[in-house]
Structure formats: structure tokens, C-alpha cells
Amino acid sequence: MRGTVVKLGLVLAAMLLLLSTGSVATATPATQAGEYSSDDFAYESKCRQCHAIIYAEWEGTMHFNAYLDPFYLEEVKIASEDTNGSLDEFCSRCHTPIGVVSGEIPPIDGSEMSDIAKLGVQCDFCHVVSGSNGTGNAQFTVTPGNTKWGPFDDARGNYHESEYLELFTQSEYCGMCHQVINPVNGLVIDDTYSTWKDSQYAEENVVCQDCHMTEGITQFKANPGRAGSGAPKRDHIPLHDIVGANTLIPPMFGAENVADMAVERLQKATIMDISAPETASAGDEILIDLSITNSGAGHKIPTGVSEIREMWLELTVTDANGDIIYNAGSVDADGNIIDAKVLYNNVLADIEGKETKSFWLAESVLEDNRIGPKETVTEEHSFVMPENAAYPLTVQSTLKYRSAPQDMIDKLLGEETGVPVVDMNEISAIIYDPSTPADERNQPESGSTSTPGFSALTAAMVLGITMYILKRK
Ligand code: HEC
Ligand code: HEC
Ligand code: HEC
Ligand code: HEC
Ligand code: HEC
């Protein structure tokens, strides 16, 4: 009974979204739980025989991990308990789609799951998608079997039949899962697709695949090559290292390369600016404006489970002796963020209006501090210039990102799991003694923008220093 209510809710929520975006050309009915058996799907090891490069790109990404992700497994256990199992199928439909359409999950503990269902979002799920009933809440139609659907209308191969489906080249394909709506109350809890749809990118037809399935990161970049052994040469072969911002989970599966790609992506997402006085005297009130522009992401940053993600600015002012005059947003030894002015994320509230990160219990949005595509936000800091500071002062600000609060991961995965803090961008300025002649007041090179024209220091950090793990006791 409860399941039926939830299912109805799912359909309703998807219909509402369809009405508001009007995107999908021809809707096909979503595949129901238990319609197929897991034996109907082919193991990725089969596809790997001919599509070895694609396999290597996909391995270790969050699609590969979508079910075995320990953060997901802990959270879904809690969600299941909180809702008496009524959301089990809902959550699993995106995180283990084969598990759901083969009726192997629920039970949510995974005790009846085949090995293939545990492989998350995989080759022979994504390429047997033969249609969709719209964006949001995984309204996919799958037809497992010998035909593989994809982006080419002239694919040649003899192992399987190939069929062209335009959906593969559109954001609506990704939007099936990257738009999550609470089936009980209709609250949108992941709006990646809809924030893209409302942006300039959608108007200019820059789709998810352009940034996430090419090396362009912030735009389309062709990748000439072959799709597999025996396949013809083509002007563009979409890549399968579909990476976002997660640096916590991929290394747990030995995929440091995926975390490195996430760091690179985060570092291309923004432009920063700073406004600080060129000179100041003791007793002056110093105002520093820092601005962040979402210049590179086709949706808000952060996006996805953005009530869990954390982005913030650290600002440190030091004098010539290295003494700290002002600091906001540093991370202490326990992983707590100290005095950040703004936490750029989404704040959800439960039925009592209390803040919650358990999005399945959310009833409303308390605050949304994320930065929309092409949007610029500014935060202001102020302090009083002390008497005995040694000139000049260095003002240094770094934009930080992490996948989850440290205390949340401490509780779920144990205190030995340090959540990496990524430096996304940085900017600095110098404040001089008013007696310094104007022509001797040099400002740092990075004085206006940093990414994509990154400073040498940051470029060096891409090589791995950026992703420092907090030293845990
Ligand atoms: C999240 C869903 C998803 C997964 C998982 C996935 N693909 Fe794809 N694949 C796509 C999409 C979408 C495209 C088309 C992208 C475009 O046109 O820009 C594509 C394109 C392709 C193509 C056409 C040429 C090329 O290289 O892109 C082949 C072949 C292919 N995939 C095979 C595979 C294999 C093999 C795997 C498993 C190792 C796999 N795919 C995993 C969604 C997926
Ligand atoms: C025996 C070799 C072989 C195996 C095994 C194989 N493929 Fe292919 N596949 C090919 C060739 C060759 C093409 C044609 C590529 C082209 O025309 O550029 C192709 C094309 C594709 C396409 C593109 C279809 C289109 O119309 O856009 C997809 C998707 C695809 N394969 C998925 C898979 C999946 C999923 C598996 C595993 C279940 C798999 N392949 C196993 C050889 C193979
Ligand atoms: C113009 C390029 C661009 C487009 C278009 C784009 N993205 Fe992104 N995406 C990025 C960049 C850059 C990041 C890294 C910054 C961030 O985390 O938002 C990112 C991050 C992400 C993340 C990780 C978010 C997080 O903070 O945890 C997801 C998930 C994602 N994108 C999905 C999508 C989907 C789905 C679409 C299409 C609806 C899409 N993206 C369209 C560039 C793009
Ligand atoms: C069947 C549902 C499904 C489809 C279709 C799908 N995804 Fe995903 N995707 C997921 C799930 C589930 C995760 C997250 C797994 C986790 O974090 O445990 C994910 C993760 C990601 C991430 C990594 C996010 C991060 O924080 O690093 C990116 C980027 C992404 N998807 C982009 C895409 C794009 C682009 C497409 C379309 C080509 C797409 N996805 C299609 C379900 C899907
Ligand atoms: C419509 C598809 C969909 C549904 C339904 C869904 N998720 Fe997800 N989930 C995703 C996608 C896509 C991501 C990745 C977004 C991002 O990177 O921030 C994700 C990410 C997560 C993450 C973060 C994992 C990480 O490693 O950072 C957790 C935890 C999670 N989901 C739990 C759940 C639970 C619990 C439910 C059910 C209450 C659920 N999800 C329902 C698509 C879905």
C-alpha cells in the first residue's frame, strides 16, 4: 500500500517537472520494479572486450561506485529506518537501477542482490535505456538484450545491434537521475537538471555531455578516436570518465585519478575578485570585498546533494612578521570550519522547521546560498587595523570545497576517514603603509582573476598538493 502511494508520488512529481520544463519529445512508460531479471543484463567485462578504453574511463567513477559507495550505503540504511522502508525502491532506482528493475532490492540490506546489480550505474544499464518518461526520479525505460542504444546513427559492429537515440546527446538523459524530488511532499532535493535548464547554457544548447563527457570541462572539446576495437575513426568519441566534485569516495576504490580529475574540475569552475584598500593606518576600519563568479559550471555550485556539500572562503590577513591579524574560514584539527562568513550550500528543514541533512525528511528549504550559473556573489569582511602591525599586510583568500562535513563522516564512516578539503581558487592583495610612495605599491599578479588563467602556485598544486587530507589524531 505504502509502496503504491510512493510510486504514485514518483509519477506525479515527474509529471509536474515535465509540465514545468516541457522537455522530453516522446515519452515512454518507465520500467517498473521487477520487470526483468538480472540475467537479462550483460556484465561490464563483456563490453570491456571491445570497448577497453571506455571501460577504463568509467571504472572508479561515481557511476561505477553508485551502489557500493559506503556513504550512500550508510545513509540509505538510516533513510530506510526513518521511513519504515517506504523509500527503499525510490533511493535504489538511481543508485542500483539494475537491482530495482530486476526486483532484487528491496530488501534494502542487499542480501538478495546479484553481483551485477551492485555495479551501480553501468554500461549495460545506460545503453539499454531505450526511452524515458521525463526528467527527475529515474523515469527510465530499459530494454535489455542484444540492442545497445547510443549517440551514433551509423554504428557498425557485429557483436550487438546498435540503435541511435537522440536522448543520449541531451541533458534530459542525465536529468532522469540528476533531478531528485521527494515523492512524498514534492520538495526538489537535487535540482542539477532544472538549474541547468533555467540557465544560459540550456539556451545555447551546451549540454551536460559537453562538459562532463569531453576534456573541455567548461565547454565542448572534440576527442577524435575510435569507440572500440574494429570501430571506425570518428571526429568525436564521448568520454566516460564522467566526473563531478567528489574527492572522498573514489580513492576508497583505488581511483585517485578520479579524485584528481574532480580537483581539476573544481579549479576551473570559478573566477574570484578582491577589493581591499591599498593603504591603511592603525585604527582604520578595513573593508575587504571578495567575489566569486560561477564561470564554469552549467548549474549551481555546489550541486547534487548540496545540503551535504560545503564550499566557503578562507580569508587570512598577515603582517610582514607573519602574525595573523584576521582569519575567517580556517579548518581546525577536528575538521570544523571556524568563523566562515557564508557556507555556500543548501539548507533543508524538517517538518518542525529544524535544519536537517537527512533530505528524505526535508519539508522545506531554509536557505539556498549556492551560486547559480554565471552568477556572482560578494561577501564583505571587516577588521580594525591594529597599532603595532608590521607593513605591508598580505590579504590572502582561498575558496574551499569538501564533499561532506567532517563530523558527519566521523559518525557514518569512522574518525579515521579524513574528508579532503580542495582549494578551488585563490586571490590576494597587499595593504601598504600610507607613507609608501604610490609607484612602490605592487599588487599581486592574480589581482583580478585566477581561473582559468591560474597562477603558477596553483598550477603546482594541481599536481596533488591541493588535496591535503586533514591529519587525524
Ligand atoms: C551514465 C550512463 C552511461 C554509462 C554508465 C556508460 N555510458 Fe556509454 N554513453 C553514455 C552517453 C550519454 C553517451 C553519448 C554521449 C554523447 O553523445 O555526448 C555514451 C556513448 C557511448 C558509446 C559511443 C562512443 C563513445 O565512446 O562514447 C559507446 C561505445 C559506449 N557509450 C559504451 C559504453 C560502455 C562500454 C560502458 C561501460 C564501460 C558505458 N558506455 C557506460 C552513457 C553511459
Ligand atoms: C565484439 C566487440 C564488441 C563488444 C563485446 C561490445 N561492443 Fe559495443 N560496439 C562495438 C563496435 C565495433 C561498435 C561500433 C562503433 C562505431 O561504429 O563507432 C559498437 C558500438 C557500441 C555503441 C554505440 C551505439 C550507437 O548507436 O551509438 C554502444 C552504446 C555500445 N557499443 C555498447 C556496448 C555495450 C554496453 C557492450 C557490453 C554489453 C558492448 N557494446 C559490447 C563492438 C563491441
Ligand atoms: C558548462 C559546463 C557544465 C555543464 C553544462 C554541466 N556541468 Fe556539471 N560540473 C561542471 C563543473 C565545472 C563542475 C565542478 C564544480 C561543481 O562542483 O559544481 C561540475 C560538477 C557537477 C557535479 C558534482 C557537483 C557537486 O558539487 O557535488 C554533478 C553531479 C554534475 N556536475 C552534473 C551535471 C549534470 C547532470 C549536468 C547537466 C544537467 C551538468 N553537470 C552540466 C561543469 C558543467
Ligand atoms: C541511472 C541514473 C543516472 C544517470 C542516467 C546518470 N547519472 Fe550521474 N550519477 C548517478 C548517481 C546515483 C550518482 C552518484 C553516486 C554516489 O554519489 O553515490 C551519479 C554521479 C554523477 C557524477 C559525479 C558527481 C560527483 O559528486 O562527483 C557526475 C558528474 C554525473 N553523475 C554526471 C552525469 C551525467 C553528465 C549524466 C548524463 C550523461 C549522468 N550523470 C547520468 C546516477 C545517474
Ligand atoms: C533520481 C535519482 C536519485 C534518487 C531517487 C536518490 N539519489 Fe542519491 N544521488 C543521486 C545523484 C545523481 C547523486 C550525486 C549527486 C552529487 O554528486 O552531489 C546522489 C548522491 C547521493 C549521496 C552522496 C554520496 C556521496 O558519496 O557523496 C547520498 C548519501 C545519497 N545520494 C543517498 C540517497 C538516499 C538515501 C536516497 C533515498 C532517500 C537517494 N540518494 C535517492 C541520485 C539519486
XYZ file of C-alpha atoms and ligand atoms in Angstrom:
688
model
C 0.000 0.000 0.000
C 2.658 2.405 1.121
C 4.698 1.426 -1.931
C 1.796 2.346 -4.206
C 1.492 5.769 -2.624
C 5.182 6.381 -3.142
C 5.007 5.158 -6.756
C 2.083 7.443 -7.467
C 4.079 10.256 -5.904
C 7.033 9.448 -8.151
C 4.907 9.616 -11.266
C 3.199 12.798 -10.099
C 6.482 14.513 -9.276
C 7.896 13.553 -12.677
C 4.756 14.828 -14.391
C 4.954 18.133 -12.521
C 8.532 18.555 -13.623
C 7.645 17.675 -17.200
C 4.924 20.279 -17.179
C 7.307 22.911 -15.867
C 10.120 22.166 -18.312
C 8.241 20.591 -21.209
C 11.410 18.927 -22.411
C 11.065 15.314 -23.464
C 9.884 14.788 -27.010
C 8.427 11.303 -26.904
C 7.749 9.835 -23.506
C 7.795 6.070 -22.998
C 6.491 4.365 -19.844
C 9.072 3.972 -17.074
C 10.216 0.392 -16.456
C 8.675 -0.982 -13.282
C 10.426 -2.782 -10.422
C 10.842 -6.487 -11.080
C 10.010 -6.307 -14.798
C 13.290 -8.033 -15.687
C 15.802 -10.432 -14.183
C 19.433 -9.505 -13.562
C 20.356 -12.312 -16.004
C 18.935 -10.117 -18.783
C 21.866 -7.686 -18.358
C 25.441 -8.186 -19.568
C 28.445 -7.790 -17.302
C 30.735 -4.862 -17.996
C 33.555 -7.374 -18.503
C 31.825 -8.360 -21.763
C 31.726 -4.773 -23.045
C 35.339 -4.318 -21.974
C 36.496 -6.897 -24.528
C 35.938 -4.388 -27.331
C 35.417 -1.079 -25.501
C 38.511 -1.289 -23.264
C 39.242 2.437 -23.170
C 35.655 3.333 -22.322
C 35.736 0.715 -19.578
C 38.935 2.162 -18.089
C 37.423 5.652 -18.110
C 34.238 4.543 -16.334
C 35.989 2.350 -13.725
C 36.273 4.107 -10.354
C 33.921 6.988 -11.236
C 30.911 7.747 -9.068
C 28.684 5.884 -11.559
C 30.793 2.761 -11.013
C 30.542 3.369 -7.218
C 26.912 4.458 -7.150
C 25.769 1.484 -5.110
C 28.909 0.369 -3.246
C 29.671 3.952 -2.117
C 29.899 3.475 1.693
C 28.498 6.971 2.302
C 25.405 6.049 0.290
C 25.046 2.652 1.986
C 25.138 4.231 5.465
C 22.690 6.972 4.539
C 20.209 4.688 2.803
C 20.138 2.459 5.882
C 19.141 5.469 8.001
C 16.638 6.698 5.393
C 15.055 3.254 5.316
C 14.714 3.150 9.115
C 13.350 6.716 9.246
C 10.646 5.951 6.667
C 9.822 2.320 7.538
C 11.219 1.176 4.217
C 8.780 3.206 2.131
C 11.599 4.915 0.191
C 13.747 1.806 -0.381
C 12.805 1.424 -4.026
C 12.961 5.183 -4.587
C 16.575 5.565 -3.432
C 17.714 2.368 -5.133
C 16.294 3.260 -8.534
C 19.198 5.658 -9.195
C 21.922 4.047 -7.108
C 21.325 0.465 -8.315
C 18.947 0.651 -11.269
C 19.522 -2.991 -12.256
C 18.806 -4.020 -8.650
C 15.388 -2.374 -8.888
C 14.256 -3.412 -12.378
C 15.273 -6.990 -11.566
C 13.341 -6.903 -8.274
C 16.414 -7.757 -6.191
C 16.125 -4.690 -3.993
C 14.347 -4.181 -1.613
C 15.263 -5.764 0.829
C 17.435 -2.702 1.365
C 20.210 -4.671 3.097
C 21.219 -6.011 -0.346
C 21.004 -9.635 0.801
C 19.219 -10.694 -2.397
C 21.328 -8.730 -4.826
C 23.320 -10.289 -7.656
C 26.873 -9.116 -8.316
C 25.817 -7.232 -11.437
C 23.225 -5.163 -9.563
C 25.974 -3.992 -7.199
C 27.919 -2.468 -10.088
C 25.935 0.747 -9.880
C 25.274 2.810 -12.989
C 26.990 0.671 -15.611
C 27.411 0.001 -19.353
C 24.579 -2.428 -19.844
C 22.200 -0.295 -17.842
C 22.917 3.059 -19.524
C 22.984 1.564 -23.033
C 19.799 -0.424 -22.779
C 17.946 2.770 -21.901
C 15.579 2.871 -24.871
C 13.463 5.820 -23.783
C 12.345 7.961 -20.877
C 9.173 9.117 -19.213
C 10.708 12.502 -18.384
C 13.266 14.146 -16.155
C 13.520 13.521 -12.425
C 13.241 10.445 -10.198
C 14.669 7.933 -12.662
C 11.753 7.531 -15.052
C 13.856 5.495 -17.492
C 12.624 2.834 -19.904
C 15.056 -0.038 -20.320
C 15.011 -2.835 -22.890
C 17.841 -5.226 -22.036
C 19.008 -7.513 -24.818
C 21.134 -7.558 -27.930
C 20.468 -3.956 -28.962
C 22.596 -1.178 -27.462
C 21.267 2.351 -27.769
C 23.704 5.231 -28.214
C 24.649 8.508 -29.904
C 25.663 7.163 -33.350
C 23.178 6.712 -36.170
C 25.662 4.675 -38.214
C 27.332 2.409 -35.656
C 28.935 -0.681 -37.137
C 29.699 -3.770 -35.123
C 28.758 -7.421 -35.243
C 28.610 -8.444 -31.605
C 25.466 -6.461 -30.868
C 22.874 -4.452 -32.724
C 23.156 -0.666 -32.348
C 20.413 1.869 -32.356
C 20.516 5.655 -32.343
C 18.582 7.528 -29.660
C 18.812 11.326 -29.588
C 18.235 11.313 -25.815
C 21.870 10.185 -25.329
C 23.103 13.512 -26.647
C 20.776 15.613 -24.477
C 20.799 16.849 -20.874
C 17.453 15.105 -20.417
C 19.311 11.803 -20.416
C 21.301 12.809 -17.314
C 18.306 14.701 -15.964
C 16.448 11.417 -15.493
C 18.603 10.851 -12.379
C 20.217 14.239 -11.680
C 16.936 15.746 -10.541
C 15.561 14.313 -7.321
C 12.123 15.134 -5.987
C 10.829 13.865 -2.668
C 7.972 11.572 -3.754
C 6.002 12.194 -0.575
C 5.910 16.004 -0.477
C 7.248 17.109 -3.885
C 10.212 19.050 -2.464
C 13.050 19.233 -5.004
C 16.168 17.908 -3.274
C 18.579 17.779 -6.224
C 17.990 20.430 -8.883
C 21.050 19.946 -11.106
C 18.937 19.436 -14.229
C 16.463 22.247 -13.569
C 19.136 24.819 -12.671
C 20.839 23.902 -15.953
C 17.523 24.137 -17.808
C 16.955 27.670 -16.451
C 20.458 28.831 -17.432
C 22.111 30.443 -20.416
C 23.766 27.070 -21.119
C 20.415 25.492 -21.947
C 19.587 28.431 -24.211
C 22.886 27.955 -26.038
C 22.411 24.182 -26.098
C 25.550 23.457 -24.056
C 24.565 20.107 -22.559
C 25.861 18.061 -19.609
C 27.768 15.782 -22.014
C 29.688 18.773 -23.477
C 31.333 19.497 -20.114
C 31.240 16.044 -18.492
C 31.974 13.702 -21.423
C 34.721 15.701 -23.164
C 38.041 17.031 -21.908
C 36.695 20.575 -22.182
C 35.454 20.665 -18.526
C 33.693 24.015 -19.024
C 32.844 23.597 -22.723
C 32.775 21.035 -25.528
C 36.119 19.770 -26.794
C 36.285 17.123 -29.507
C 38.047 13.845 -28.782
C 38.828 12.159 -32.096
C 39.319 8.384 -31.992
C 37.631 5.012 -32.132
C 34.811 3.750 -29.916
C 36.253 0.236 -29.735
C 38.383 -2.382 -31.426
C 37.388 -2.692 -35.074
C 35.393 0.534 -34.906
C 35.855 3.314 -37.487
C 37.722 6.544 -36.753
C 35.393 9.377 -35.736
C 35.748 13.114 -35.141
C 34.423 12.812 -31.613
C 34.183 9.914 -29.187
C 32.451 10.961 -25.962
C 34.488 10.141 -22.842
C 33.159 8.074 -19.937
C 35.202 9.498 -17.073
C 32.098 11.385 -16.011
C 33.487 13.276 -13.019
C 31.993 15.871 -10.682
C 33.451 17.124 -7.419
C 33.705 14.023 -5.251
C 37.212 13.545 -3.826
C 36.193 11.472 -0.791
C 34.833 8.248 -2.286
C 36.859 7.431 -5.459
C 40.167 6.907 -3.560
C 38.382 4.309 -1.385
C 38.055 2.291 -4.603
C 41.659 2.934 -5.613
C 40.654 5.630 -8.104
C 42.990 8.503 -7.145
C 42.838 9.557 -10.810
C 39.108 10.276 -10.494
C 39.681 12.422 -7.391
C 42.445 14.304 -9.247
C 40.046 14.992 -12.117
C 37.466 16.279 -9.642
C 40.079 18.683 -8.220
C 40.923 19.930 -11.705
C 37.221 20.411 -12.457
C 36.614 22.317 -9.221
C 39.570 24.553 -10.036
C 38.067 25.525 -13.377
C 34.622 26.364 -12.025
C 35.088 29.901 -10.675
C 36.628 33.333 -11.045
C 37.446 35.346 -7.907
C 37.899 39.048 -7.359
C 39.060 41.095 -4.391
C 38.690 44.675 -3.316
C 40.884 45.903 -0.464
C 42.308 49.329 0.417
C 45.814 49.904 -0.942
C 46.912 51.598 2.260
C 45.712 51.718 5.858
C 46.714 53.329 9.139
C 46.371 51.975 12.669
C 42.772 52.289 13.893
C 41.253 52.334 10.389
C 38.371 50.019 9.702
C 39.468 47.853 6.785
C 36.791 46.559 4.418
C 37.555 43.642 2.152
C 35.106 42.519 -0.518
C 35.553 39.107 -2.024
C 33.547 37.987 -5.009
C 33.059 34.574 -6.551
C 31.664 34.014 -10.043
C 30.401 30.626 -11.152
C 32.059 30.907 -14.533
C 32.435 27.264 -15.445
C 29.588 25.086 -14.160
C 26.319 24.673 -16.031
C 24.342 24.501 -12.781
C 24.630 25.886 -9.264
C 27.799 25.220 -7.287
C 27.709 23.156 -5.293
C 25.031 20.967 -6.873
C 23.731 17.444 -6.286
C 23.259 16.614 -2.615
C 24.108 20.230 -1.933
C 22.795 20.218 1.635
C 25.772 17.952 2.380
C 28.438 19.587 0.176
C 30.368 22.540 1.659
C 32.013 25.476 -0.105
C 33.381 28.513 1.709
C 36.024 31.223 1.643
C 39.000 31.339 3.935
C 40.427 34.821 4.428
C 43.712 35.437 6.242
C 45.426 38.767 6.754
C 49.042 38.544 7.934
C 51.538 41.279 8.607
C 55.172 41.379 7.466
C 56.249 39.384 10.558
C 53.807 36.627 9.693
C 51.461 37.483 12.577
C 47.807 36.792 11.806
C 45.686 39.935 12.041
C 42.424 38.483 10.783
C 41.205 34.980 9.910
C 37.884 33.528 8.869
C 37.102 30.109 7.473
C 40.076 28.019 8.545
C 39.611 24.343 9.407
C 40.634 23.162 12.877
C 42.281 19.843 13.761
C 38.855 18.198 14.211
C 37.759 19.324 10.781
C 35.380 22.087 11.923
C 35.168 25.213 9.799
C 35.823 28.231 12.032
C 34.012 31.561 11.500
C 33.284 31.214 7.784
C 31.154 34.147 6.716
C 28.957 32.129 4.352
C 28.631 28.414 3.758
C 27.701 28.093 0.104
C 25.204 25.253 0.167
C 21.551 24.430 0.524
C 19.930 24.315 3.958
C 16.925 21.995 4.322
C 14.436 21.870 7.180
C 12.362 19.000 8.543
C 8.672 19.101 9.442
C 9.428 21.074 12.635
C 11.435 23.658 10.705
C 14.707 22.352 12.150
C 17.774 22.142 9.908
C 18.402 18.633 8.589
C 20.843 16.953 6.246
C 18.521 13.924 6.061
C 16.962 15.073 2.794
C 14.350 12.301 2.861
C 12.835 14.053 5.905
C 13.038 17.550 4.409
C 9.870 19.583 4.066
C 11.265 22.956 3.038
C 14.356 24.904 2.010
C 15.547 27.243 4.787
C 18.289 28.914 2.805
C 19.942 28.474 -0.579
C 23.399 30.054 -0.672
C 24.620 28.283 -3.800
C 25.982 30.225 -6.758
C 23.953 29.924 -9.951
C 25.449 29.516 -13.426
C 27.225 32.788 -14.423
C 26.123 34.362 -11.131
C 28.483 36.463 -8.977
C 28.187 36.735 -5.202
C 30.115 39.027 -2.883
C 30.931 38.691 0.787
C 32.279 41.519 2.906
C 34.806 41.217 5.724
C 35.997 43.951 8.058
C 38.536 44.404 10.819
C 40.288 47.237 12.582
C 43.927 47.857 11.725
C 45.952 47.173 14.892
C 48.543 49.615 16.324
C 51.668 47.529 16.010
C 51.295 45.705 12.681
C 54.413 45.394 10.503
C 53.795 46.664 6.950
C 52.959 45.519 4.342
C 49.964 43.291 5.103
C 49.125 40.317 2.920
C 45.462 39.571 2.336
C 45.006 36.016 1.112
C 41.717 34.321 0.314
C 41.113 30.731 -0.786
C 37.879 29.180 -1.991
C 37.460 25.761 -0.352
C 35.266 22.761 -1.111
C 34.602 19.457 0.552
C 32.141 16.671 -0.200
C 30.756 16.489 3.348
C 31.231 17.919 6.852
C 33.935 16.051 8.761
C 31.691 15.385 11.791
C 29.067 13.750 9.563
C 31.646 11.393 8.062
C 33.130 10.740 11.544
C 29.727 9.429 12.623
C 28.986 7.440 9.480
C 32.358 6.074 8.409
C 34.598 6.449 11.466
C 37.031 9.099 12.606
C 39.955 7.777 10.586
C 38.264 8.948 7.366
C 39.555 12.461 6.648
C 37.389 14.430 4.221
C 39.724 16.074 1.683
C 39.487 19.874 1.508
C 40.074 21.115 -2.038
C 41.446 24.573 -2.827
C 39.270 25.680 -5.742
C 40.678 29.141 -6.289
C 42.662 31.853 -4.534
C 43.320 35.557 -4.671
C 45.444 38.034 -2.746
C 46.129 41.722 -2.218
C 48.675 43.801 -0.297
C 47.943 46.677 2.078
C 50.741 49.227 2.442
C 51.741 51.875 4.947
C 50.241 55.183 3.684
C 53.790 56.621 3.565
C 54.783 54.112 0.825
C 55.040 56.014 -2.490
C 52.291 55.039 -4.926
C 54.741 53.649 -7.508
C 56.139 51.204 -4.938
C 52.782 49.666 -4.093
C 52.806 46.492 -6.149
C 49.752 44.275 -6.190
C 49.978 40.504 -6.809
C 49.586 39.301 -10.409
C 46.443 37.378 -9.587
C 44.853 40.662 -8.502
C 41.713 40.292 -10.609
C 41.011 36.761 -11.726
C 42.621 33.402 -11.202
C 40.939 30.618 -13.124
C 41.263 29.709 -15.913
C 44.453 31.789 -16.143
C 45.663 30.087 -12.989
C 48.729 31.305 -11.090
C 51.904 29.227 -11.148
C 51.458 28.354 -7.489
C 48.019 26.914 -8.088
C 49.213 25.053 -11.159
C 51.800 23.346 -8.974
C 49.092 22.485 -6.502
C 47.078 20.690 -9.196
C 49.855 18.130 -9.073
C 48.470 16.896 -5.823
C 49.359 19.242 -3.006
C 45.926 20.828 -3.022
C 44.114 17.764 -1.913
C 45.550 17.576 1.539
C 43.894 15.211 3.910
C 43.361 16.524 7.418
C 45.781 14.997 9.825
C 43.566 12.992 12.154
C 44.618 12.154 15.679
C 25.675 7.155 -17.066
C 25.353 6.383 -18.234
C 26.465 5.738 -19.021
C 27.327 4.748 -18.604
C 27.491 4.178 -17.206
C 28.038 4.324 -19.766
N 27.679 5.070 -20.859
Fe 28.343 4.878 -22.756
N 27.456 6.617 -23.264
C 26.550 7.307 -22.480
C 26.132 8.505 -23.185
C 25.158 9.553 -22.645
C 26.801 8.504 -24.421
C 26.699 9.565 -25.523
C 27.351 10.877 -25.128
C 27.314 11.919 -26.193
O 26.819 11.673 -27.270
O 27.832 13.024 -25.950
C 27.600 7.275 -24.464
C 28.387 6.851 -25.537
C 28.893 5.557 -25.658
C 29.460 4.991 -26.866
C 29.661 5.710 -28.163
C 31.116 6.069 -28.364
C 31.849 6.565 -27.179
O 32.976 6.117 -26.935
O 31.332 7.374 -26.418
C 29.868 3.703 -26.557
C 30.538 2.703 -27.472
C 29.571 3.478 -25.164
N 28.973 4.620 -24.665
C 29.854 2.309 -24.468
C 29.845 2.235 -23.072
C 30.494 1.199 -22.294
C 31.237 0.022 -22.856
C 30.270 1.486 -20.968
C 30.777 0.768 -19.736
C 32.239 0.682 -19.590
C 29.455 2.690 -20.937
N 29.253 3.116 -22.217
C 28.977 3.285 -19.767
C 26.121 6.928 -21.223
C 26.727 5.961 -20.431
C 32.832 -7.821 -30.111
C 33.106 -6.428 -29.838
C 32.067 -5.655 -29.031
C 31.551 -5.981 -27.803
C 31.828 -7.221 -26.936
C 30.686 -4.888 -27.438
N 30.686 -3.937 -28.417
Fe 29.640 -2.215 -28.443
N 30.326 -1.772 -30.277
C 31.280 -2.494 -30.965
C 31.578 -1.832 -32.217
C 32.592 -2.290 -33.249
C 30.741 -0.692 -32.273
C 30.633 0.331 -33.396
C 31.376 1.597 -33.050
C 31.291 2.642 -34.115
O 30.582 2.463 -35.114
O 31.967 3.672 -33.944
C 29.995 -0.686 -31.038
C 29.101 0.322 -30.692
C 28.501 0.436 -29.454
C 27.659 1.534 -29.042
C 27.256 2.732 -29.863
C 25.872 2.511 -30.406
C 25.309 3.712 -31.096
O 24.460 3.517 -31.983
O 25.647 4.841 -30.756
C 27.269 1.279 -27.758
C 26.380 2.136 -26.901
C 27.873 0.023 -27.378
N 28.624 -0.452 -28.405
C 27.718 -0.533 -26.116
C 28.191 -1.808 -25.788
C 27.908 -2.435 -24.519
C 27.065 -1.854 -23.407
C 28.547 -3.643 -24.530
C 28.522 -4.707 -23.452
C 27.218 -5.232 -23.125
C 29.227 -3.762 -25.824
N 28.993 -2.616 -26.539
C 29.978 -4.839 -26.233
C 31.854 -3.662 -30.547
C 31.535 -4.360 -29.398
C 29.411 24.473 -18.681
C 29.918 23.205 -18.192
C 28.997 22.302 -17.402
C 27.741 21.879 -17.756
C 26.910 22.268 -18.962
C 27.332 20.951 -16.713
N 28.313 20.838 -15.761
Fe 28.245 19.669 -14.114
N 30.013 20.480 -13.446
C 30.771 21.386 -14.148
C 31.858 21.832 -13.312
C 32.942 22.823 -13.715
C 31.718 21.170 -12.065
C 32.601 21.326 -10.815
C 32.044 22.416 -9.888
C 30.851 21.934 -9.105
O 31.000 21.091 -8.254
O 29.734 22.389 -9.415
C 30.549 20.315 -12.194
C 30.074 19.480 -11.191
C 29.000 18.586 -11.342
C 28.558 17.645 -10.339
C 29.154 17.473 -8.943
C 28.510 18.506 -8.078
C 28.911 18.629 -6.650
O 29.179 19.789 -6.242
O 28.939 17.642 -5.928
C 27.480 16.963 -10.869
C 26.678 15.890 -10.198
C 27.251 17.489 -12.201
N 28.189 18.486 -12.446
C 26.269 17.058 -13.072
C 25.867 17.766 -14.221
C 24.654 17.487 -14.977
C 23.686 16.382 -14.676
C 24.601 18.422 -15.976
C 23.500 18.657 -16.990
C 22.154 18.861 -16.456
C 25.799 19.244 -15.871
N 26.531 18.818 -14.788
C 26.120 20.297 -16.722
C 30.540 21.819 -15.442
C 29.340 21.653 -16.146
C 20.558 5.884 -13.641
C 20.750 7.173 -13.076
C 21.835 8.083 -13.608
C 22.009 8.568 -14.897
C 21.170 8.268 -16.119
C 23.131 9.468 -14.837
N 23.637 9.506 -13.567
Fe 25.215 10.598 -12.950
N 25.097 9.732 -11.093
C 24.075 8.913 -10.668
C 24.286 8.564 -9.288
C 23.384 7.685 -8.438
C 25.482 9.220 -8.892
C 26.107 9.321 -7.516
C 26.557 8.149 -6.838
C 27.043 8.489 -5.437
O 27.448 9.630 -5.175
O 27.000 7.574 -4.610
C 25.965 9.919 -10.073
C 27.154 10.653 -10.108
C 27.500 11.521 -11.130
C 28.606 12.446 -11.111
C 29.646 12.549 -10.020
C 29.247 13.558 -9.007
C 30.298 13.913 -8.003
O 29.923 14.433 -6.956
O 31.487 13.736 -8.248
C 28.543 13.175 -12.260
C 29.457 14.295 -12.681
C 27.429 12.688 -13.016
N 26.824 11.677 -12.318
C 27.037 13.184 -14.258
C 26.135 12.545 -15.092
C 25.925 12.903 -16.468
C 26.640 14.018 -17.190
C 24.977 12.057 -16.950
C 24.420 12.003 -18.349
C 25.375 11.714 -19.417
C 24.582 11.169 -15.860
N 25.321 11.501 -14.756
C 23.614 10.180 -15.939
C 23.008 8.469 -11.427
C 22.864 8.690 -12.789
C 16.604 10.360 -9.062
C 17.867 9.755 -8.677
C 18.232 9.626 -7.210
C 17.442 9.207 -6.176
C 15.989 8.797 -6.242
C 18.294 9.210 -4.996
N 19.562 9.613 -5.316
Fe 21.144 9.736 -4.075
N 22.244 10.594 -5.535
C 21.822 10.767 -6.830
C 22.831 11.504 -7.555
C 22.747 11.905 -9.016
C 23.867 11.773 -6.634
C 25.149 12.521 -6.901
C 24.937 13.987 -6.718
C 26.153 14.712 -6.256
O 27.240 14.390 -6.665
O 26.063 15.585 -5.394
C 23.462 11.173 -5.375
C 24.240 11.215 -4.219
C 23.854 10.664 -3.008
C 24.669 10.679 -1.826
C 26.059 11.276 -1.677
C 27.078 10.222 -1.894
C 28.500 10.712 -1.844
O 29.400 9.866 -1.899
O 28.754 11.898 -1.737
C 23.963 10.024 -0.841
C 24.397 9.788 0.592
C 22.694 9.630 -1.424
N 22.671 10.044 -2.748
C 21.689 8.948 -0.755
C 20.409 8.765 -1.268
C 19.296 8.290 -0.475
C 19.356 7.873 0.974
C 18.200 8.301 -1.291
C 16.769 7.997 -0.950
C 16.201 8.785 0.131
C 18.659 8.756 -2.614
N 20.003 9.027 -2.544
C 17.848 8.861 -3.722
C 20.633 10.325 -7.394
C 19.557 9.874 -6.664
